[in-house]
Tab-separated table of C-alpha atoms in Angstrom:
chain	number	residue	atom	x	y	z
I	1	UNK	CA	-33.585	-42.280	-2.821
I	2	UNK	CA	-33.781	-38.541	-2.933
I	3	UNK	CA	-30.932	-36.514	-1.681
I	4	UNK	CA	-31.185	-33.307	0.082
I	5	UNK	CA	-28.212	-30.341	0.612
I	6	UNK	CA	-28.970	-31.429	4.534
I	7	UNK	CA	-28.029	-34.724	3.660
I	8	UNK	CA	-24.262	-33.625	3.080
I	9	UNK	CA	-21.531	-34.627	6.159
I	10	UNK	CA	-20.818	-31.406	7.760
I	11	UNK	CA	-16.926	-30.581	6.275
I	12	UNK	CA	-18.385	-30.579	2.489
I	13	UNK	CA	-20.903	-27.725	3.753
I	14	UNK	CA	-18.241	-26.176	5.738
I	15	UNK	CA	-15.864	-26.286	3.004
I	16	UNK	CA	-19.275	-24.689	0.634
I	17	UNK	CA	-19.854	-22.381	3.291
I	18	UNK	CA	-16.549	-20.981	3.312
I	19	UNK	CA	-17.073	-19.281	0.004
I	20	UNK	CA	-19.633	-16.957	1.170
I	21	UNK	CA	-19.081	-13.578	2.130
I	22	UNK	CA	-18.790	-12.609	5.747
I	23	UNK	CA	-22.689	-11.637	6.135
I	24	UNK	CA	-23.742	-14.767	4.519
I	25	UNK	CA	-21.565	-17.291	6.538
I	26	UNK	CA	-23.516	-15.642	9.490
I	27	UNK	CA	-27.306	-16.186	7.857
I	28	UNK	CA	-26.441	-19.872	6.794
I	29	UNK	CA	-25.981	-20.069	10.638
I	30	UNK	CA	-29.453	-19.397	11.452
I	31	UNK	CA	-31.348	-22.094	8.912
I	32	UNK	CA	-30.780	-24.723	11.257
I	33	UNK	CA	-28.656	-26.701	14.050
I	34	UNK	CA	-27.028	-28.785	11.166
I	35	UNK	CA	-26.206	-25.809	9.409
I	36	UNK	CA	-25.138	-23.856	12.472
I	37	UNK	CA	-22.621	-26.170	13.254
I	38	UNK	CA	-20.872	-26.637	10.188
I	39	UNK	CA	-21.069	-22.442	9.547
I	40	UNK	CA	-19.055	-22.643	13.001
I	41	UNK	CA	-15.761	-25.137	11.558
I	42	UNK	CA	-13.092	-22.784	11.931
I	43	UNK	CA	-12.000	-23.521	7.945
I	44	UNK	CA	-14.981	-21.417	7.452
I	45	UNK	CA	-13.329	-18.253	9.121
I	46	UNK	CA	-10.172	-18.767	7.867
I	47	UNK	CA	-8.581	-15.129	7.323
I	48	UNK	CA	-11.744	-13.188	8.224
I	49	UNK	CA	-11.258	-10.147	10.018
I	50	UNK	CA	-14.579	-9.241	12.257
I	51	UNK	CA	-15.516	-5.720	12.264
I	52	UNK	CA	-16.662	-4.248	15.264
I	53	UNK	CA	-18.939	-1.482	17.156
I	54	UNK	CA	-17.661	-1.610	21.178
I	55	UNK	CA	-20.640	0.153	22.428
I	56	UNK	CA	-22.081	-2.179	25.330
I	57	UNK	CA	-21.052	-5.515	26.873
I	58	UNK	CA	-21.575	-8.538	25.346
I	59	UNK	CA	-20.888	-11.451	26.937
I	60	UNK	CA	-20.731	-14.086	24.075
I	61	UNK	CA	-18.730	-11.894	21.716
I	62	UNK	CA	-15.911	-12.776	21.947
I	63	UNK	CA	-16.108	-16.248	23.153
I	64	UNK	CA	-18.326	-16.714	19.760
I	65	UNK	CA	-15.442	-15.195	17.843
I	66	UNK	CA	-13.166	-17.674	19.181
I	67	UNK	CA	-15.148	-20.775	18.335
I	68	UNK	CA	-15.046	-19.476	14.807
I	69	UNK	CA	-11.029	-19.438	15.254
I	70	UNK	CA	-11.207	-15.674	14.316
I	71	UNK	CA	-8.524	-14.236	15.369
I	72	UNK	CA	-8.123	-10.634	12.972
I	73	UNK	CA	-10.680	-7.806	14.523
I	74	UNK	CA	-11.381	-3.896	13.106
I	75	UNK	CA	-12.577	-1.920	15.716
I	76	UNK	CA	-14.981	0.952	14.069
I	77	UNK	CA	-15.629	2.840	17.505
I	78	UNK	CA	-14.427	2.200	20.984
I	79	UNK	CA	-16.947	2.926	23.354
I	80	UNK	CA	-15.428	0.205	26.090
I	81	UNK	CA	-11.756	-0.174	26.978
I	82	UNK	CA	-9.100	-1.027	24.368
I	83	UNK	CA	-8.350	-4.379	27.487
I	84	UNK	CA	-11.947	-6.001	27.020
I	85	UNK	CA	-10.506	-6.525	23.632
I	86	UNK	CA	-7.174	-8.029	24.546
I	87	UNK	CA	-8.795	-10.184	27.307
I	88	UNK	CA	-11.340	-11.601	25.248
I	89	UNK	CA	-9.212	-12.637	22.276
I	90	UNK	CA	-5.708	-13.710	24.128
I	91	UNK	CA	-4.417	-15.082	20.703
I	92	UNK	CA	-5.306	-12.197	18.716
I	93	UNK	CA	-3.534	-11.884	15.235
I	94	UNK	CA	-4.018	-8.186	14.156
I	95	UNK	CA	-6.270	-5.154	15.746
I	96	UNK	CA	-6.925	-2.452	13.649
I	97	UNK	CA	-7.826	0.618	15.408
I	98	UNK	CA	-7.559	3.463	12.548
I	99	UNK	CA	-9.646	6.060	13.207
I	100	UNK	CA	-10.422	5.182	16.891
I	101	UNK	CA	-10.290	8.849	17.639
I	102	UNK	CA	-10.568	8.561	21.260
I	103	UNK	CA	-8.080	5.943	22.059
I	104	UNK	CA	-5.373	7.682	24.398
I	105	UNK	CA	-2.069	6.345	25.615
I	106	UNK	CA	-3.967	5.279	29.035
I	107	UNK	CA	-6.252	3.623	27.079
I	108	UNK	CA	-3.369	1.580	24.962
I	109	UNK	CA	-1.575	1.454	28.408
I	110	UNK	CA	-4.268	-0.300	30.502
I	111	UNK	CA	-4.391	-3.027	27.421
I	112	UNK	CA	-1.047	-3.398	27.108
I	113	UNK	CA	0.150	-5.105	30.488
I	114	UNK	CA	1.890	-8.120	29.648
I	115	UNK	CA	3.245	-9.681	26.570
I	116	UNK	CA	1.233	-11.103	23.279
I	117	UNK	CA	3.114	-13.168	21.459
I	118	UNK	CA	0.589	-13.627	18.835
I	119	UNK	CA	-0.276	-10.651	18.190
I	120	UNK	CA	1.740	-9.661	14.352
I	121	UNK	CA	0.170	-6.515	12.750
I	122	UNK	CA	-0.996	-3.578	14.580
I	123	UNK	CA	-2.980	-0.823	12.645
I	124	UNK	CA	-3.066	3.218	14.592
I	125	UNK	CA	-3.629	4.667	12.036
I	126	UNK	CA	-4.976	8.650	12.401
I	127	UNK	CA	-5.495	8.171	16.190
I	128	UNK	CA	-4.017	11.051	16.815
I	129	UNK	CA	-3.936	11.191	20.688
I	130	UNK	CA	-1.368	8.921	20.589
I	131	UNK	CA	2.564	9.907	21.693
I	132	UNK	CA	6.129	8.063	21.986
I	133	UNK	CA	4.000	6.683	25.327
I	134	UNK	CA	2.284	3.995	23.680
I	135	UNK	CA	5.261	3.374	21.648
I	136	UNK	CA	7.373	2.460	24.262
I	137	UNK	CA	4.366	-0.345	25.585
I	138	UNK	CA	4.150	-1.278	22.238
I	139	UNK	CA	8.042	-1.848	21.641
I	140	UNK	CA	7.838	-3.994	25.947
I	141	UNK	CA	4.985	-6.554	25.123
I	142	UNK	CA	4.660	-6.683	21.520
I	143	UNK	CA	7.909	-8.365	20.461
I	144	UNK	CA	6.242	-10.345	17.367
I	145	UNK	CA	5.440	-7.447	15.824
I	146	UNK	CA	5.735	-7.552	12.040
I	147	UNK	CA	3.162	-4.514	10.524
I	148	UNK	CA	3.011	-1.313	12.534
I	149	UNK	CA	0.678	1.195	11.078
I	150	UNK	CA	1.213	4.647	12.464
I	151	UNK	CA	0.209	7.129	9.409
I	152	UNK	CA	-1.481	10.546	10.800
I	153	UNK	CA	-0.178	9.842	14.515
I	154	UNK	CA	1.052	13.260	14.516
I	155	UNK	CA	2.417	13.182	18.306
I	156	UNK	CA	4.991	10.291	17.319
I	157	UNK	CA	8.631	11.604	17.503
I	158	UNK	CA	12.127	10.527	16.752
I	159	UNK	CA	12.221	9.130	20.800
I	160	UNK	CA	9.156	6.866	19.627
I	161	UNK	CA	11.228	5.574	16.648
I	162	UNK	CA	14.204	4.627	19.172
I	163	UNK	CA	11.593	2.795	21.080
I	164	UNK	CA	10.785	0.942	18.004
I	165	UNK	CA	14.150	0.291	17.255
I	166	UNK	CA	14.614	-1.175	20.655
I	167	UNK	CA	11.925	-3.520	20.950
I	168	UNK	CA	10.805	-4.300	17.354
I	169	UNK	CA	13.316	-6.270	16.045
I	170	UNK	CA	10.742	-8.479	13.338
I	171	UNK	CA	8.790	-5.759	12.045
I	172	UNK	CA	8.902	-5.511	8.494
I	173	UNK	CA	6.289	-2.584	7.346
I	174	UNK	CA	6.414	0.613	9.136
I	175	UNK	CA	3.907	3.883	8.062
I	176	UNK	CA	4.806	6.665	9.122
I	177	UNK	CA	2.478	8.624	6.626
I	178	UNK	CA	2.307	12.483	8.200
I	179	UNK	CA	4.336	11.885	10.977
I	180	UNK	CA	5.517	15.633	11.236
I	181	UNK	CA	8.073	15.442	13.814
I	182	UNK	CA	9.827	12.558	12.893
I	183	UNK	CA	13.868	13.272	11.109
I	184	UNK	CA	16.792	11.586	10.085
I	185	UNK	CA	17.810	10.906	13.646
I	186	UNK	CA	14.798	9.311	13.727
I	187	UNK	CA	15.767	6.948	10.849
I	188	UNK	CA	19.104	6.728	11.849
I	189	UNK	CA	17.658	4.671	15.241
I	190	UNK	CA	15.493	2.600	12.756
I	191	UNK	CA	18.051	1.886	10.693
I	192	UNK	CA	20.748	0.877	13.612
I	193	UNK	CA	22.723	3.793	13.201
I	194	UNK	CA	22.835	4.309	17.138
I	195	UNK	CA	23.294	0.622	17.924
I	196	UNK	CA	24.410	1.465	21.744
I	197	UNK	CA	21.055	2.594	22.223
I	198	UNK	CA	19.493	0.397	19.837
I	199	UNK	CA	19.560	-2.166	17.475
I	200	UNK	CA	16.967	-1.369	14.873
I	201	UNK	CA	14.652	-2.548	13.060
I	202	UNK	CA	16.951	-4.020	10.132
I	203	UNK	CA	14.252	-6.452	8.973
I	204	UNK	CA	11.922	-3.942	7.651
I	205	UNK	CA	11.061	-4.609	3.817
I	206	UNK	CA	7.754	-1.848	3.545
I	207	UNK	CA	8.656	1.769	5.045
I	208	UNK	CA	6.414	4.387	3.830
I	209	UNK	CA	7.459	8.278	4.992
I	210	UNK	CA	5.001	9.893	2.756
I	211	UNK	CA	4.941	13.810	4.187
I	212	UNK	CA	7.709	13.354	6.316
I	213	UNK	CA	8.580	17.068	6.244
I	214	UNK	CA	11.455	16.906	8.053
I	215	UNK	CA	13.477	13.776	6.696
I	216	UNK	CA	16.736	15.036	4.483
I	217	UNK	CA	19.195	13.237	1.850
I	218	UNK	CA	20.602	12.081	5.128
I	219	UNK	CA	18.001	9.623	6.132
I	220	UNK	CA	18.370	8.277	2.469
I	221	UNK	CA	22.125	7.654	3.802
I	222	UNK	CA	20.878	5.439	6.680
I	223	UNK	CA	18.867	3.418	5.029
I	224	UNK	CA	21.140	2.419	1.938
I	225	UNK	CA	23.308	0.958	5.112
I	226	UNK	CA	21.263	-0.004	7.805
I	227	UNK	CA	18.021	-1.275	5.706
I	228	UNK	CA	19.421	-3.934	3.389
I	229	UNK	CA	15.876	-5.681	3.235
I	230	UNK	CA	14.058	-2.857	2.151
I	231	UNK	CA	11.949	-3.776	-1.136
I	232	UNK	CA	9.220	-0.656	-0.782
I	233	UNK	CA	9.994	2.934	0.128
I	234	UNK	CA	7.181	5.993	-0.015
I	235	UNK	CA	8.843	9.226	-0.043
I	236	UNK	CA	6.112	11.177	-1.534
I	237	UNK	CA	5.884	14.637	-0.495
I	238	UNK	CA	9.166	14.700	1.125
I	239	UNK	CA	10.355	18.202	-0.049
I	240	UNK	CA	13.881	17.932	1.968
I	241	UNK	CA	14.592	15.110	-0.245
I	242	UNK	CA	16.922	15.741	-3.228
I	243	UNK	CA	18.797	14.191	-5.839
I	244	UNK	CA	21.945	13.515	-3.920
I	245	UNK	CA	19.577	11.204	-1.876
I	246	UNK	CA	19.292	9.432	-4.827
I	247	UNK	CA	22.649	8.476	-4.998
I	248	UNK	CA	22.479	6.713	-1.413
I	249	UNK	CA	19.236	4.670	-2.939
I	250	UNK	CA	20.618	3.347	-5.862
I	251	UNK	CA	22.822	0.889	-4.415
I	252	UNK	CA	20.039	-0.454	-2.639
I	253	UNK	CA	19.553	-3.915	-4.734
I	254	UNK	CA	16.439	-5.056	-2.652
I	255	UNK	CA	14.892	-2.225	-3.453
I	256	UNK	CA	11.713	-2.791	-5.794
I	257	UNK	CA	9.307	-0.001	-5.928
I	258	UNK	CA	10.179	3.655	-5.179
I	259	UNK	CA	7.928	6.459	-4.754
I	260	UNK	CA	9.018	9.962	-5.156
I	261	UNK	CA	5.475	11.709	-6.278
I	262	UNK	CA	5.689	15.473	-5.564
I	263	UNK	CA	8.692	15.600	-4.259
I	264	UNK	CA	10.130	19.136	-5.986
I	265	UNK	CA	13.633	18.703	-5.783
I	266	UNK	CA	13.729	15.729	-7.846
I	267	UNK	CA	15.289	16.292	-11.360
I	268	UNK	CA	16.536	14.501	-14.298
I	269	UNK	CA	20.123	14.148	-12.141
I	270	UNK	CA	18.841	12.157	-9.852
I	271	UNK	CA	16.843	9.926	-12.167
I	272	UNK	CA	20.664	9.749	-13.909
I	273	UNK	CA	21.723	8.744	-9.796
I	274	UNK	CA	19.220	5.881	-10.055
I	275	UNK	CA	19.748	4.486	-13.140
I	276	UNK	CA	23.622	4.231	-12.933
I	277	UNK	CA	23.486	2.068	-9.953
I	278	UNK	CA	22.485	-1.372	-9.278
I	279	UNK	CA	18.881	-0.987	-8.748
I	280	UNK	CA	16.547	-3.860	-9.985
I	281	UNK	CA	13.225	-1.833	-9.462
I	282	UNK	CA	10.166	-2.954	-10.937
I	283	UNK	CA	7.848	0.126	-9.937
I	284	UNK	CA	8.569	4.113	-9.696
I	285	UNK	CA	6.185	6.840	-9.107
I	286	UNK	CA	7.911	10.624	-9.821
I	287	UNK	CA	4.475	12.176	-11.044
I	288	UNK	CA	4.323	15.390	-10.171
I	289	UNK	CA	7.942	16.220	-9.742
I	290	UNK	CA	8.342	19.191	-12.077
I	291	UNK	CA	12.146	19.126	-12.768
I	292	UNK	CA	11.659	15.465	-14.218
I	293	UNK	CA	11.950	16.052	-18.323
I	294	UNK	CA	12.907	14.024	-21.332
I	295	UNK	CA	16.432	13.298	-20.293
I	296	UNK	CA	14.985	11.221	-17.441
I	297	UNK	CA	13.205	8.804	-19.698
I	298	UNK	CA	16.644	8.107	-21.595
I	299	UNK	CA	18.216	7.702	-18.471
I	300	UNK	CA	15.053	5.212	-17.168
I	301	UNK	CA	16.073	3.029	-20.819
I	302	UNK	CA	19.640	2.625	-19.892
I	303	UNK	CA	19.332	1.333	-16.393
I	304	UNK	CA	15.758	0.661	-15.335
I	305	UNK	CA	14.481	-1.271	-18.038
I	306	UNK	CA	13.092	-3.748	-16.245
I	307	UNK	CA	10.483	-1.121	-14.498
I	308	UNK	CA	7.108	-3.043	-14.920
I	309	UNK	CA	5.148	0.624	-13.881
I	310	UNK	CA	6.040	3.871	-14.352
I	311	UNK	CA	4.134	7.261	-13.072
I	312	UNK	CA	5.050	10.541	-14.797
I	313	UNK	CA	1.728	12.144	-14.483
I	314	UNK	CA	2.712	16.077	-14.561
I	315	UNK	CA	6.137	15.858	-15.764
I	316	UNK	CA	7.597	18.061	-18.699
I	317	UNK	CA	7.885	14.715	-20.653
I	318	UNK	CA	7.413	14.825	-24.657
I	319	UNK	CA	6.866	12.781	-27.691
I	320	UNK	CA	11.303	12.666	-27.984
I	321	UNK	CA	11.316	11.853	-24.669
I	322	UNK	CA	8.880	8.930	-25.331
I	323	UNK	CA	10.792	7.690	-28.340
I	324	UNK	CA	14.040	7.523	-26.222
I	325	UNK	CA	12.719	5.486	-23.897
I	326	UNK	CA	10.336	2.773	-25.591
I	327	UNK	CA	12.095	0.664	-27.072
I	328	UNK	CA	14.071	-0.874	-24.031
I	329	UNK	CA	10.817	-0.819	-21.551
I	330	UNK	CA	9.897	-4.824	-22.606
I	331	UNK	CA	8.677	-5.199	-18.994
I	332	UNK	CA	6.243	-2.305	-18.780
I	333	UNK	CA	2.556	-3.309	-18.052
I	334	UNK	CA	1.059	0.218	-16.544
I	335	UNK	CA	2.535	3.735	-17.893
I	336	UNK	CA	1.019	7.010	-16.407
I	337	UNK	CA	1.063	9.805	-18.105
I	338	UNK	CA	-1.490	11.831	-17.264
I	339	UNK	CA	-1.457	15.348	-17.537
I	340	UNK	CA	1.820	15.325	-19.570
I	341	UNK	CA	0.042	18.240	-21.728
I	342	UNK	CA	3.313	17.657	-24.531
I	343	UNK	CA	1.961	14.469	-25.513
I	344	UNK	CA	0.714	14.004	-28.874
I	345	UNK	CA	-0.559	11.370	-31.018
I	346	UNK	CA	2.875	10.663	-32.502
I	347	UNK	CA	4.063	9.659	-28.516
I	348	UNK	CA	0.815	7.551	-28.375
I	349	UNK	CA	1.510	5.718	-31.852
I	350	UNK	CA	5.127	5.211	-30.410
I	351	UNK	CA	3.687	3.288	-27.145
I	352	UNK	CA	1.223	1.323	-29.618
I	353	UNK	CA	4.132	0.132	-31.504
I	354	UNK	CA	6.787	-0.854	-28.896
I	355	UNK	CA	4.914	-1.142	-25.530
I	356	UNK	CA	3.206	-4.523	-26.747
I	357	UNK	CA	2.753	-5.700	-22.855
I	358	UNK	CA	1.065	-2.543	-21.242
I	359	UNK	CA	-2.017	-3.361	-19.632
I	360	UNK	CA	-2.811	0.139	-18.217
I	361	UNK	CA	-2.100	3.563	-19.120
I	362	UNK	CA	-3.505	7.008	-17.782
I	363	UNK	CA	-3.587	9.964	-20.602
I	364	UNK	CA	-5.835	12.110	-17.985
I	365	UNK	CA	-5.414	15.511	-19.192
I	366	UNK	CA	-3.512	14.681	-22.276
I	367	UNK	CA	-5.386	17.515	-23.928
I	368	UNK	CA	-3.200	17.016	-27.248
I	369	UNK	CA	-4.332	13.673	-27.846
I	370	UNK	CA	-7.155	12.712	-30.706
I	371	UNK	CA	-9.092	9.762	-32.000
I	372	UNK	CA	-6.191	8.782	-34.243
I	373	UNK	CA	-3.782	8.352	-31.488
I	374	UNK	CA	-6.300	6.374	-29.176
I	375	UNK	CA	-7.214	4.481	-32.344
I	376	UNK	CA	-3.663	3.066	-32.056
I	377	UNK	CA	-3.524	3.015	-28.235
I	378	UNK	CA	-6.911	0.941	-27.849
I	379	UNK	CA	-5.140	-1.914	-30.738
I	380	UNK	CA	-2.528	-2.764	-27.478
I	381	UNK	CA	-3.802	-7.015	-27.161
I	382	UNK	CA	-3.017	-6.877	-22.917
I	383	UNK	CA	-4.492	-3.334	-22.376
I	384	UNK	CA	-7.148	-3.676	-19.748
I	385	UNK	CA	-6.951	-0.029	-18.294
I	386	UNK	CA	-7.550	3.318	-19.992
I	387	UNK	CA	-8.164	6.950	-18.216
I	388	UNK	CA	-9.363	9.212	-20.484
I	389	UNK	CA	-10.483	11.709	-17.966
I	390	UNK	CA	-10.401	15.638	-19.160
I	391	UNK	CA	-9.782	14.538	-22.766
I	392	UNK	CA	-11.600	17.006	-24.937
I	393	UNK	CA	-13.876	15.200	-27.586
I	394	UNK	CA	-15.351	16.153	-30.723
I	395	UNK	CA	-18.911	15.059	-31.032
I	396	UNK	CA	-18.034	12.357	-33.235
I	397	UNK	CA	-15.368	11.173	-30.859
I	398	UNK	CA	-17.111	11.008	-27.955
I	399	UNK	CA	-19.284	8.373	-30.212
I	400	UNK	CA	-15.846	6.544	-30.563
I	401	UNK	CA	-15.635	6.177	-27.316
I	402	UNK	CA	-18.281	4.053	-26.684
I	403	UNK	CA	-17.107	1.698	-28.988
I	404	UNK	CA	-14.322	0.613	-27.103
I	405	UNK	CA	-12.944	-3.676	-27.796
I	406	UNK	CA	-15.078	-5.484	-24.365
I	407	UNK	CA	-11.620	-6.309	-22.895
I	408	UNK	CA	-10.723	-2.826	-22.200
I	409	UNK	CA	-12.032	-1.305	-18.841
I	410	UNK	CA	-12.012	3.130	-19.464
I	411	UNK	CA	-11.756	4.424	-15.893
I	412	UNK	CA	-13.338	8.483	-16.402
């Protein structure tokens, strides 16, 4: 008897179907009514988020959407009202409206009018038309909420946060990327430092700040004793923070990856902060900060030896800094480096020899570096990731690096 793919009971070509990539689960749907219906088995759809133009009415949209139990949606442009959304997908999941320009708090308003329990992660990013307003309807009817997204939303103040505070009580990853008004008080609500008006959000795990202009050593404070679930914290670009903050941070033992990238008034003190307390942090970023030298990477091999990634790109970091820090740093799969101009081949030959694990490293602008230190570099057995970018090559090394093992991946 010969056997045909049509031939197949419906769940084994739903469950072949489901491998496909979201534009070819929809053209397996048009080959035939056998086909059509299995494409439609909600196991299909599982985790797809449907990406979306709201230019006209469409009747069967949503309906269709529903069948496929989608229930994750990206608005690209909002033509229609934000509420033909939230009335055609009642259990809705997560709505991602970044870079819905034109969204407004009576937009957000009108679609916000009673309570959705389902709904968990809410994305706002950049639309900047947004104020404390929509905060406060957000904090009323969306009590589930675990991931609000709010980086760019430059109208959002420290009354927006107490809002939060209020009404979010399961949210666990706040952005507040470029929120320029937003201060410590600000925090201090989040945090449950003003617990007659609120109780905070003392679940959050993910808080990025990045740009936060106005946040001090103070809002550090709050968090170390408000935000005892916090595992990620962005504070890139925060120039008010300093290293006293860091003090307040490292008795934070949830605490996992820390990211102070450009912030200026980070030195080798308040790497010293971090180290001597009872951080277990697996990633931190301090590329960029200027005032971060060798002493920092001796401190960073006394008490945060189990980092797994480390970013120093920019730093006044050196060969004896290297060699002070290696040999603890068993743990460490991606070192940056990059434009750490000190750097020589005797730092690189150092990294060969003791970081045996590293899987990445970034020598961008490492203008010291030459084909005898990469020779050494390129010998690592789990290195996967090299950026060479701005390296200046001899003829005959630019030959050498072609040649490259087939396990590593250069990134230029």
């Amino acid at each position: 008897m010969e056997t045909h793919i049509s031939c197949l009971f419906p769940e084994i070509l739903a469950m072949i179907f489901s491998y496909l990539d979201v534009r070819d689960k929809g053209r397996v749907a048009q080959v035939c009514a056998a086909w059509r219906d299995a494409s439609y088995h909600k196991s299909v759809w599982r985790g797809v988020e449907a990406k979306l133009h709201l230019r006209r009415a469409n009747p069967s949209l949503f309906p269709s959407l529903q069948a496929r139990g989608i229930r994750r949606v990206q608005i690209l442009s909002l033509r229609r009202s934000l509420s033909y959304v939230i009335q055609g997908m009642p259990n809705i999941e997560s709505l991602n409206l970044s870079g819905c320009y034109n969204l407004t708090d009576n937009g957000l308003g009108h679609a916000f009018v009673q309570e959705i329990p389902s709904l968990r992660v809410l994305n706002l990013s950049l639309c900047k038309q947004i104020t404390d307003s929509s905060l406060g309807r957000i904090a009323q009817y969306l009590k589930n909420l675990e991931v609000l997204e709010l980086g760019g939303c430059s109208n959002i103040t420290n009354t927006g946060l107490l809002l939060i505070a209020w009404g979010l009580h399961r949210l666990k990853s706040l952005n507040l990327r470029s929120c320029r008004h937003v201060s410590d008080v600000g925090i201090g609500h989040l945090a449950g430092m003003t617990r007659s008006a609120a109780e905070g959000c003392l679940s959050l795990e993910y808080v990025t700040l990045q740009d936060c202009q106005k946040l001090t050593d103070l809002s550090l404070k709050h968090m170390s004793k408000g935000l005892a679930k916090l595992r990620v914290l962005n504070l890139s670009f925060c120039g008010g923070i300093s290293d006293a903050g860091m003090l307040h941070l490292s008795h934070m033992g949830s605490l996992r990856m820390l990211n102070l990238r450009s912030c200026d008034n980070i030195s080798d003190t308040g790497i010293m902060h971090l180290a001597m307390g009872s951080l277990r942090l697996a990633g931190l970023d301090v590329s960029f900060c200027d005032k971060v030298g060798d002493q920092s990477l001796a401190y960073v091999a006394q008490g945060l030896y189990g980092l797994q990634s480390l970013s120093l790109c920019s730093c006044h970091i050196s060969d004896d800094g290297l060699n002070r820090m290696v040999r603890q740093m068993h743990e460490l799969r991606t070192l940056n480096i990059g434009q750490c101009v000190r750097i020589t081949d005797k730092g690189l030959e150092l990294i060969a020899d003791h970081l045996t694990q590293l899987a990445g490293i970034d020598l961008y602008g490492c203008t010291k570096i030459t084909k005898r230190g990469l020779e050494r570099i390129t010998q690592l057995p789990c290195l996967k990731v090299l950026n060479l970018g701005l390296w200046q090559m001899t003829e005959s090394e630019k030959e050498y690096r072609g040649s490259f093992k087939p396990c590593m991946t250069p990134v230029y």
